GROMACS .gro file of N, CA and C in nm:
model
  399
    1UNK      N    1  11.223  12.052  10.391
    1UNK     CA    2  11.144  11.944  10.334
    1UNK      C    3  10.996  11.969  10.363
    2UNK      N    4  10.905  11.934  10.248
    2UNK     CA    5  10.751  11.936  10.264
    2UNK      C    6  10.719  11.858  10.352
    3UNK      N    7  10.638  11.896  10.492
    3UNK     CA    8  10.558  11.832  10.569
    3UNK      C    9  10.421  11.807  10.558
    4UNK      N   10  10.314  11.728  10.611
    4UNK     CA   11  10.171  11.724  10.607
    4UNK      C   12  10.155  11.709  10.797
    5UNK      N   13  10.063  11.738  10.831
    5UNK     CA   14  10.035  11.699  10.946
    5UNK      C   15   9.931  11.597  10.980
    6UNK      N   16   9.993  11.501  11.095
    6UNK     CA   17   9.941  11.372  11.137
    6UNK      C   18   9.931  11.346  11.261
    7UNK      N   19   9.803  11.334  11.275
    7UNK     CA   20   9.703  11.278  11.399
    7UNK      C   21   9.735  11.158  11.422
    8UNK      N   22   9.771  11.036  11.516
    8UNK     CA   23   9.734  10.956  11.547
    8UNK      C   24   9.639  10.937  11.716
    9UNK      N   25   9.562  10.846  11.703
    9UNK     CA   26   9.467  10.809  11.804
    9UNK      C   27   9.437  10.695  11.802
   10UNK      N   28   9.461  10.620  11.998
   10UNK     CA   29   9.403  10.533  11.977
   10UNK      C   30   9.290  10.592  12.099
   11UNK      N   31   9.202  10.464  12.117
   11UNK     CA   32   9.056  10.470  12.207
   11UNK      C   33   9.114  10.573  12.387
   12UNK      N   34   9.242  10.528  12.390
   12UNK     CA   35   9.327  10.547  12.511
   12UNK      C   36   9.407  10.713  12.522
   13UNK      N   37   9.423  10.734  12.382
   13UNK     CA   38   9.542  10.841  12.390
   13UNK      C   39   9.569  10.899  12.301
   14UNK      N   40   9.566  10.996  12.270
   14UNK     CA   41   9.648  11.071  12.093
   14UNK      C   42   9.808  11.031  12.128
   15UNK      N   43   9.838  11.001  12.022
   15UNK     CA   44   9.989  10.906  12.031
   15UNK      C   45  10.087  10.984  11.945
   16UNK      N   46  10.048  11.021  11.876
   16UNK     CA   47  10.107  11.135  11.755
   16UNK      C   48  10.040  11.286  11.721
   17UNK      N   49  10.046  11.403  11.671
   17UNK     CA   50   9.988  11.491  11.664
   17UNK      C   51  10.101  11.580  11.596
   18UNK      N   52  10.124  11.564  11.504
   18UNK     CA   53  10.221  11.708  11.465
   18UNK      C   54  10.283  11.711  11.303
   19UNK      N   55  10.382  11.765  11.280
   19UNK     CA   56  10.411  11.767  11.111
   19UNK      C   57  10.446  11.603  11.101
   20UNK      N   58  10.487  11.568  11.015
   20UNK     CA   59  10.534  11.434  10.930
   20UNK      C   60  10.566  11.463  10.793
   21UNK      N   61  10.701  11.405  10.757
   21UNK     CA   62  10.769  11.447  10.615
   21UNK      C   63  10.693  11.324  10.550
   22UNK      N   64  10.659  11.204  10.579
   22UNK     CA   65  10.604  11.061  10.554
   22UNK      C   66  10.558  10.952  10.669
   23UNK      N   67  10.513  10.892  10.608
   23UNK     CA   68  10.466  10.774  10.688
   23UNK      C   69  10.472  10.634  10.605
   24UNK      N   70  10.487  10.523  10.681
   24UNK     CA   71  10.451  10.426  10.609
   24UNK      C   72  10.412  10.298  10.709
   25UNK      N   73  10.273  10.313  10.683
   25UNK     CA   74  10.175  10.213  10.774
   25UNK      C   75  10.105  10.102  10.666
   26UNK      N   76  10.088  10.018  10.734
   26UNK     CA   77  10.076   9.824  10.717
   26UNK      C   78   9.880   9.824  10.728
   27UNK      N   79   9.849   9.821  10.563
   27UNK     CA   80   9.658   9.822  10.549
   27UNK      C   81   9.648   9.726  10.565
   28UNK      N   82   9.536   9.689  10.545
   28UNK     CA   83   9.474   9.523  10.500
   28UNK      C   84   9.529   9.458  10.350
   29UNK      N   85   9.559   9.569  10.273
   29UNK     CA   86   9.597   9.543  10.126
   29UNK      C   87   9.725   9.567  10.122
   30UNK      N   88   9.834   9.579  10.215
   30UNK     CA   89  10.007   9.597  10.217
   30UNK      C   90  10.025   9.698  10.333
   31UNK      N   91  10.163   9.745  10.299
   31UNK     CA   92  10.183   9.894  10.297
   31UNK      C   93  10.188   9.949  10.196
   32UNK      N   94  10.161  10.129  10.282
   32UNK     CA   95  10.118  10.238  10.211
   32UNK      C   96  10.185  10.320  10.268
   33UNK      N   97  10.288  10.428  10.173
   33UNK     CA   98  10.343  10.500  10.178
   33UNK      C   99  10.264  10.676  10.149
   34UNK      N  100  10.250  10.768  10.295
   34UNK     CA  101  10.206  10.855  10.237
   34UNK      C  102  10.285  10.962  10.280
   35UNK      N  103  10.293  11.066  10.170
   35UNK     CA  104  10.415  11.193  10.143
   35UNK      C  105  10.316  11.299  10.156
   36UNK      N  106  10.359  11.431  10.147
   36UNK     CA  107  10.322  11.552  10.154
   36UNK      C  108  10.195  11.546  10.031
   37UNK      N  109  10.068  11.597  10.005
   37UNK     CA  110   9.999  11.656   9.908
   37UNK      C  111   9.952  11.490   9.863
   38UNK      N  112   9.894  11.410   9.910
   38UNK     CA  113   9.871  11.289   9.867
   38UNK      C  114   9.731  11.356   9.838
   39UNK      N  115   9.710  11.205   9.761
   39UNK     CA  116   9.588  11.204   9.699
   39UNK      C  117   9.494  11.202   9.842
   40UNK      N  118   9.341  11.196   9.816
   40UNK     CA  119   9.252  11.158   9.947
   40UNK      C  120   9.199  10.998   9.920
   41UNK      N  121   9.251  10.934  10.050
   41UNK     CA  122   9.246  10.787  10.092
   41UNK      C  123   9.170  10.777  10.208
   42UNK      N  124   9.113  10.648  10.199
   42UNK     CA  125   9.119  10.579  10.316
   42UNK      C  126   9.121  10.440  10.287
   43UNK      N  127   9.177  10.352  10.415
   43UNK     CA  128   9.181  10.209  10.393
   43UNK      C  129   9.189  10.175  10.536
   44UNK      N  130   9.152  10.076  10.530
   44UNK     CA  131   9.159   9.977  10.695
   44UNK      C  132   9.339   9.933  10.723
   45UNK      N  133   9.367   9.948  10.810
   45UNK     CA  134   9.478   9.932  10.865
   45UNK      C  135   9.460   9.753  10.905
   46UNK      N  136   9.602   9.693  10.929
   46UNK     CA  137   9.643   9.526  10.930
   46UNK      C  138   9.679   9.514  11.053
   47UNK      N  139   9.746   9.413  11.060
   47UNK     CA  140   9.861   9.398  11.173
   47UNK      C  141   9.982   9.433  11.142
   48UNK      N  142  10.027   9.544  11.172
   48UNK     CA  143  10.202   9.572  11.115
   48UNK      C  144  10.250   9.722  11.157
   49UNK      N  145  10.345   9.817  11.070
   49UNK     CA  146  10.413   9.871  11.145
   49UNK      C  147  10.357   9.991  11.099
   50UNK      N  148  10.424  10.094  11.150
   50UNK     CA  149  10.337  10.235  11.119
   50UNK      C  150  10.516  10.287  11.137
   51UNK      N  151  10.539  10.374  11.067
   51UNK     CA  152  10.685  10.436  11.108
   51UNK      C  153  10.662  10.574  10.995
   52UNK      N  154  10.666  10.690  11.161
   52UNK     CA  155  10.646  10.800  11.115
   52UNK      C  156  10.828  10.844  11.092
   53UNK      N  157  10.772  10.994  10.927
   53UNK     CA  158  10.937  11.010  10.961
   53UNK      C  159  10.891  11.159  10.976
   54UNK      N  160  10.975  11.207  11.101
   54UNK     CA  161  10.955  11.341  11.117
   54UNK      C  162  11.082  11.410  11.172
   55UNK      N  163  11.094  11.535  11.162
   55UNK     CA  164  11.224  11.641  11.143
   55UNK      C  165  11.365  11.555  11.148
   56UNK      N  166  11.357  11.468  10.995
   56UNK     CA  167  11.482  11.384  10.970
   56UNK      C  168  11.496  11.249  11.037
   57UNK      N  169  11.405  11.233  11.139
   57UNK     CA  170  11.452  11.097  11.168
   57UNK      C  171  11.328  11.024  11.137
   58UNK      N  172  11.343  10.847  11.195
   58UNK     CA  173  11.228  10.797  11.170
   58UNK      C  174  11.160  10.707  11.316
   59UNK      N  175  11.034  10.666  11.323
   59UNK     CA  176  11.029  10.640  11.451
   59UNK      C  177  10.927  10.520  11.420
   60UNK      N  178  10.938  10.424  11.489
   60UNK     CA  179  10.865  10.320  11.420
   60UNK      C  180  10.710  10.272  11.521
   61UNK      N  181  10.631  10.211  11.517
   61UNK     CA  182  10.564  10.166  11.598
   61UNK      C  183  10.481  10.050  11.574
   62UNK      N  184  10.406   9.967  11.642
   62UNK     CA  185  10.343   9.832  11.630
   62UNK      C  186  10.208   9.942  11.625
   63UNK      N  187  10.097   9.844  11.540
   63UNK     CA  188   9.990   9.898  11.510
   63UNK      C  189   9.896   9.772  11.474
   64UNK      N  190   9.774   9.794  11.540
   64UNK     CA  191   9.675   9.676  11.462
   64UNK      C  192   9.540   9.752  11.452
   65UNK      N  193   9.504   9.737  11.342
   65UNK     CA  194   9.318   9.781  11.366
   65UNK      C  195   9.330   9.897  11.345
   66UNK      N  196   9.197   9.936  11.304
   66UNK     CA  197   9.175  10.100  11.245
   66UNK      C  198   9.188  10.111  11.073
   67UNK      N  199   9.182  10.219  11.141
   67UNK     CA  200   9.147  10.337  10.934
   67UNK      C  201   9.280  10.374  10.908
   68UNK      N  202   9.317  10.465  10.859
   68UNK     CA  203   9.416  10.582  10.805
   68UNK      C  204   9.319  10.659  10.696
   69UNK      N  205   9.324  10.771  10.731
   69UNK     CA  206   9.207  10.862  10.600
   69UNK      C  207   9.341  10.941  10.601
   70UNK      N  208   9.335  11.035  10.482
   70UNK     CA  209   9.432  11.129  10.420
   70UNK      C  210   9.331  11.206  10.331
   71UNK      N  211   9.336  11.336  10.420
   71UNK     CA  212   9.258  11.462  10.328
   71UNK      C  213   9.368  11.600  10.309
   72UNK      N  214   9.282  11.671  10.286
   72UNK     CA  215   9.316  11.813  10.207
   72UNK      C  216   9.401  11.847  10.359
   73UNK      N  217   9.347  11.883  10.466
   73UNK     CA  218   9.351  11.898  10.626
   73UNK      C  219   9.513  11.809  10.652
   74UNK      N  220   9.552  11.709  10.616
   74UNK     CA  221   9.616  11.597  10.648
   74UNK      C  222   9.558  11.398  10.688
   75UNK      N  223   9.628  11.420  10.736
   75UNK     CA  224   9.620  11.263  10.749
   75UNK      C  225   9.600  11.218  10.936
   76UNK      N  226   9.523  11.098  10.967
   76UNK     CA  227   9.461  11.086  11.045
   76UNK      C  228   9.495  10.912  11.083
   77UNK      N  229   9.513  10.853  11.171
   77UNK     CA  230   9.558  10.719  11.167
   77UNK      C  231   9.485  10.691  11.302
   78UNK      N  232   9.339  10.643  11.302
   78UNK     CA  233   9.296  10.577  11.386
   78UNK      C  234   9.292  10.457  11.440
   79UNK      N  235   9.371  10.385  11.538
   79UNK     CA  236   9.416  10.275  11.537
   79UNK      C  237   9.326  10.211  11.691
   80UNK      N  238   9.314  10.120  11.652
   80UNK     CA  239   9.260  10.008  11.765
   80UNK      C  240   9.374  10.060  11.889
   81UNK      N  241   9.520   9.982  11.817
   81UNK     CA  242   9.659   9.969  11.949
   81UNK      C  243   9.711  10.037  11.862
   82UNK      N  244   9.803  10.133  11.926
   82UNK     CA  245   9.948  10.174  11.886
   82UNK      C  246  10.029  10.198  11.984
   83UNK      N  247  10.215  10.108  12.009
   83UNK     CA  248  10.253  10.149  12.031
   83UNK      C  249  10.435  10.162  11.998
   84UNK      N  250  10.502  10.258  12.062
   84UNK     CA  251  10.611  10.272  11.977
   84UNK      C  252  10.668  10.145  12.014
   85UNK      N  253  10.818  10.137  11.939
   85UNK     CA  254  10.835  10.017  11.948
   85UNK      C  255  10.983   9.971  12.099
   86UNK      N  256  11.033  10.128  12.147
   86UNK     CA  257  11.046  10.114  12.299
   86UNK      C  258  10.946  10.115  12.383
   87UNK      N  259  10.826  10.119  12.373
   87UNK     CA  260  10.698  10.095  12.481
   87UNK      C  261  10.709   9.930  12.501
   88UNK      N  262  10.735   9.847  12.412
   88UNK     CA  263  10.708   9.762  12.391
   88UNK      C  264  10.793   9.656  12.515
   89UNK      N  265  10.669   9.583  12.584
   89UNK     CA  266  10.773   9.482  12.659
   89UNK      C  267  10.754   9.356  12.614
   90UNK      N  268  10.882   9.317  12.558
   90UNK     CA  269  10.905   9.209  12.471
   90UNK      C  270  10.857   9.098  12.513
   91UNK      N  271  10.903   9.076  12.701
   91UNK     CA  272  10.884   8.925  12.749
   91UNK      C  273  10.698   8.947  12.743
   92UNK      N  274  10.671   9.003  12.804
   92UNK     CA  275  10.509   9.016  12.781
   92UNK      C  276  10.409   8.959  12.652
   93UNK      N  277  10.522   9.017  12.529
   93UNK     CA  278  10.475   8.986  12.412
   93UNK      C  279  10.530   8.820  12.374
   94UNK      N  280  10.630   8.800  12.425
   94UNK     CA  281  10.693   8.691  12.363
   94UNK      C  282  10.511   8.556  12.465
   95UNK      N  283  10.502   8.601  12.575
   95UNK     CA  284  10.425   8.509  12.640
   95UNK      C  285  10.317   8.490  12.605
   96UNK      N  286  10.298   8.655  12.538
   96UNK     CA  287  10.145   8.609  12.466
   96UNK      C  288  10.128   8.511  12.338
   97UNK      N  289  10.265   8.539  12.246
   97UNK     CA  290  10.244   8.473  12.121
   97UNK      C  291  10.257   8.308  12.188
   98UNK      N  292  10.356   8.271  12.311
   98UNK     CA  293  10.282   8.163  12.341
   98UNK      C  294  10.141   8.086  12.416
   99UNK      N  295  10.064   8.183  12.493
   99UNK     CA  296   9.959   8.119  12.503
   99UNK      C  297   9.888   8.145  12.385
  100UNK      N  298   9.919   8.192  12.291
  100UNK     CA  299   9.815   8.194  12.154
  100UNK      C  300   9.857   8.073  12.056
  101UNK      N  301   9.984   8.029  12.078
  101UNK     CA  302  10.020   7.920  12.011
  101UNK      C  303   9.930   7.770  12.073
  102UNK      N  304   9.976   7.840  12.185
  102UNK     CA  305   9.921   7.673  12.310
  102UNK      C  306   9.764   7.657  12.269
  103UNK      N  307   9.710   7.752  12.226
  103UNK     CA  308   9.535   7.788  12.244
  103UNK      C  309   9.529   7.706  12.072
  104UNK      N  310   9.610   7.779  11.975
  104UNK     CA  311   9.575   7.686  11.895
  104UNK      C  312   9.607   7.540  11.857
  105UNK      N  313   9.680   7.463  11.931
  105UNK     CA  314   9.725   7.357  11.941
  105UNK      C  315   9.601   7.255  12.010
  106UNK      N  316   9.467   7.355  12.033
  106UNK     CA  317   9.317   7.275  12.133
  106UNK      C  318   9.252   7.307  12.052
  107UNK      N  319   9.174   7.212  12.053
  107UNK     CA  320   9.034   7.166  11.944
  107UNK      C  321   8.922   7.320  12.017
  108UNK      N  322   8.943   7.391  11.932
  108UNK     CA  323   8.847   7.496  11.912
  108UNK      C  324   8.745   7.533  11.809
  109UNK      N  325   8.621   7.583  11.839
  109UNK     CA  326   8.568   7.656  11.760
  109UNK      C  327   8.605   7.734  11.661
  110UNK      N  328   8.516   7.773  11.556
  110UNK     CA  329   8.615   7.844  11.446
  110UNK      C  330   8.635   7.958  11.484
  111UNK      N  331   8.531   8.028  11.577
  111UNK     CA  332   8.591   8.151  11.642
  111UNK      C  333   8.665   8.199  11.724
  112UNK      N  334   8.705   8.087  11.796
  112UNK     CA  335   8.817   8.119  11.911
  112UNK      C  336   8.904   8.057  11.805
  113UNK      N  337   8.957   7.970  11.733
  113UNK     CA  338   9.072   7.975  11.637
  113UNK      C  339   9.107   8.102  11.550
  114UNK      N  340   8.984   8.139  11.519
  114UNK     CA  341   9.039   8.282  11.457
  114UNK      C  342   9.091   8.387  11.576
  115UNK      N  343   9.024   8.405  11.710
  115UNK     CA  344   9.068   8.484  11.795
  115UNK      C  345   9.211   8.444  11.811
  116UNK      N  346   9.216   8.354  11.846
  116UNK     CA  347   9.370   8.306  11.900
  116UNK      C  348   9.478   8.292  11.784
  117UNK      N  349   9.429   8.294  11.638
  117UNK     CA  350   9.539   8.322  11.547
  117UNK      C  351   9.536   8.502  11.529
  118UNK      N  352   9.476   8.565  11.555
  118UNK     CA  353   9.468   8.709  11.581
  118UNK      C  354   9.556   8.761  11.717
  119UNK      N  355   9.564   8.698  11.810
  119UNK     CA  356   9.643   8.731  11.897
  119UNK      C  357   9.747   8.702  11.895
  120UNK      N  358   9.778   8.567  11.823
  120UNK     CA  359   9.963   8.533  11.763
  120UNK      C  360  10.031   8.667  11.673
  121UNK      N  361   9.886   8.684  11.581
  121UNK     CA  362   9.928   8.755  11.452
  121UNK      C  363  10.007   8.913  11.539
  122UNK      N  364   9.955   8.912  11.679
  122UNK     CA  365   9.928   9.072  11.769
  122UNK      C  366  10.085   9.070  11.832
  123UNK      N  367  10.100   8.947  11.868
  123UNK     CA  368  10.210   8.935  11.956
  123UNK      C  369  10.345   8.931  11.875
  124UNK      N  370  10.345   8.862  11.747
  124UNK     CA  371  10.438   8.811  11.693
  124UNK      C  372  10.506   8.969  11.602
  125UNK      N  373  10.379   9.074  11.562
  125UNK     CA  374  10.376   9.193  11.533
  125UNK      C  375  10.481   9.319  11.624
  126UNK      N  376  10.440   9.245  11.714
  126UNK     CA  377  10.532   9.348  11.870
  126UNK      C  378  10.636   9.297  11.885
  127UNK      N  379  10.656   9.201  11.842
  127UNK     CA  380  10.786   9.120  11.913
  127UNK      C  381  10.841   9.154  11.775
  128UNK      N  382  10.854   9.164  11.620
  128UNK     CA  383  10.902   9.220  11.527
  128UNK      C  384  10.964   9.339  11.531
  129UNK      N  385  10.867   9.431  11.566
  129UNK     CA  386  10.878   9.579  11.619
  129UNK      C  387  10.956   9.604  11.716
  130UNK      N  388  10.929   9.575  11.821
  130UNK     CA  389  11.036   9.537  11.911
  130UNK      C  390  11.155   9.523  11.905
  131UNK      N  391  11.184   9.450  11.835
  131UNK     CA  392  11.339   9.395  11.730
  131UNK      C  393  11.411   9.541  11.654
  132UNK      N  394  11.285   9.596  11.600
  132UNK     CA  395  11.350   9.711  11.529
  132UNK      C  396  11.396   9.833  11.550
  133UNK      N  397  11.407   9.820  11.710
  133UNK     CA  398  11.432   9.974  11.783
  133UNK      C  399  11.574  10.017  11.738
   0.00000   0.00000   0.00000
């Protein structure tokens, strides 16, 4: 099967680095499915999943923030967070989506309401992922 090769990075760690038959990571505008010989992209990455498939299997991961560019070279997935979705500790996540619930349930500013619906959106993302091991 045709491979492309894929970088991932976050601020912390290269997380990925090697062939990929596909990918399919969560933009601001959906998901996006990218295969061998794609066109050249870029788009801002969402809150959602990234699931590389490489030598036949598939591997999934939680992802928020960042680019994805796709050139001639390959493809590149710079992400704020990534992680797989056994990294993931659920009770951790489950606690955050509740102090982000509790936070919006208090008369806040519009910017800490948006922060704190961004951190539900973070937690509730992992705890999905999580689910899908």
């Amino acid at each position: 099967m045709s491979t492309f090769h894929l970088k991932v990075v976050t601020s912390d760690r290269c997380f990925f680095d090697g062939e990929a038959e596909r990918i399919i990571v969560r933009t601001t505008e959906g998901d996006v499915g990218i295969l061998p010989k794609h066109i050249p992209y870029v788009a801002a990455l969402g809150i959602g999943g990234l699931t590389i498939f490489h030598e036949g299997t598939s591997r999934v991961a939680a992802v928020s923030g960042g680019f994805v560019q796709v050139s001639a070279e390959g493809t590149t997935v710079l992400a704020r967070t990534c992680e797989w979705a056994d990294e993931i500790d659920i009770n951790r996540a489950r606690e955050a989506a509740e102090r982000a619930k509790a936070l919006l349930h208090q008369q806040l500013s519009e910017h800490e309401h948006d922060v704190a619906d961004v951190k539900l959106k973070k937690a509730v993302n992992r705890i999905r992922i999580a689910g899908d091991k």
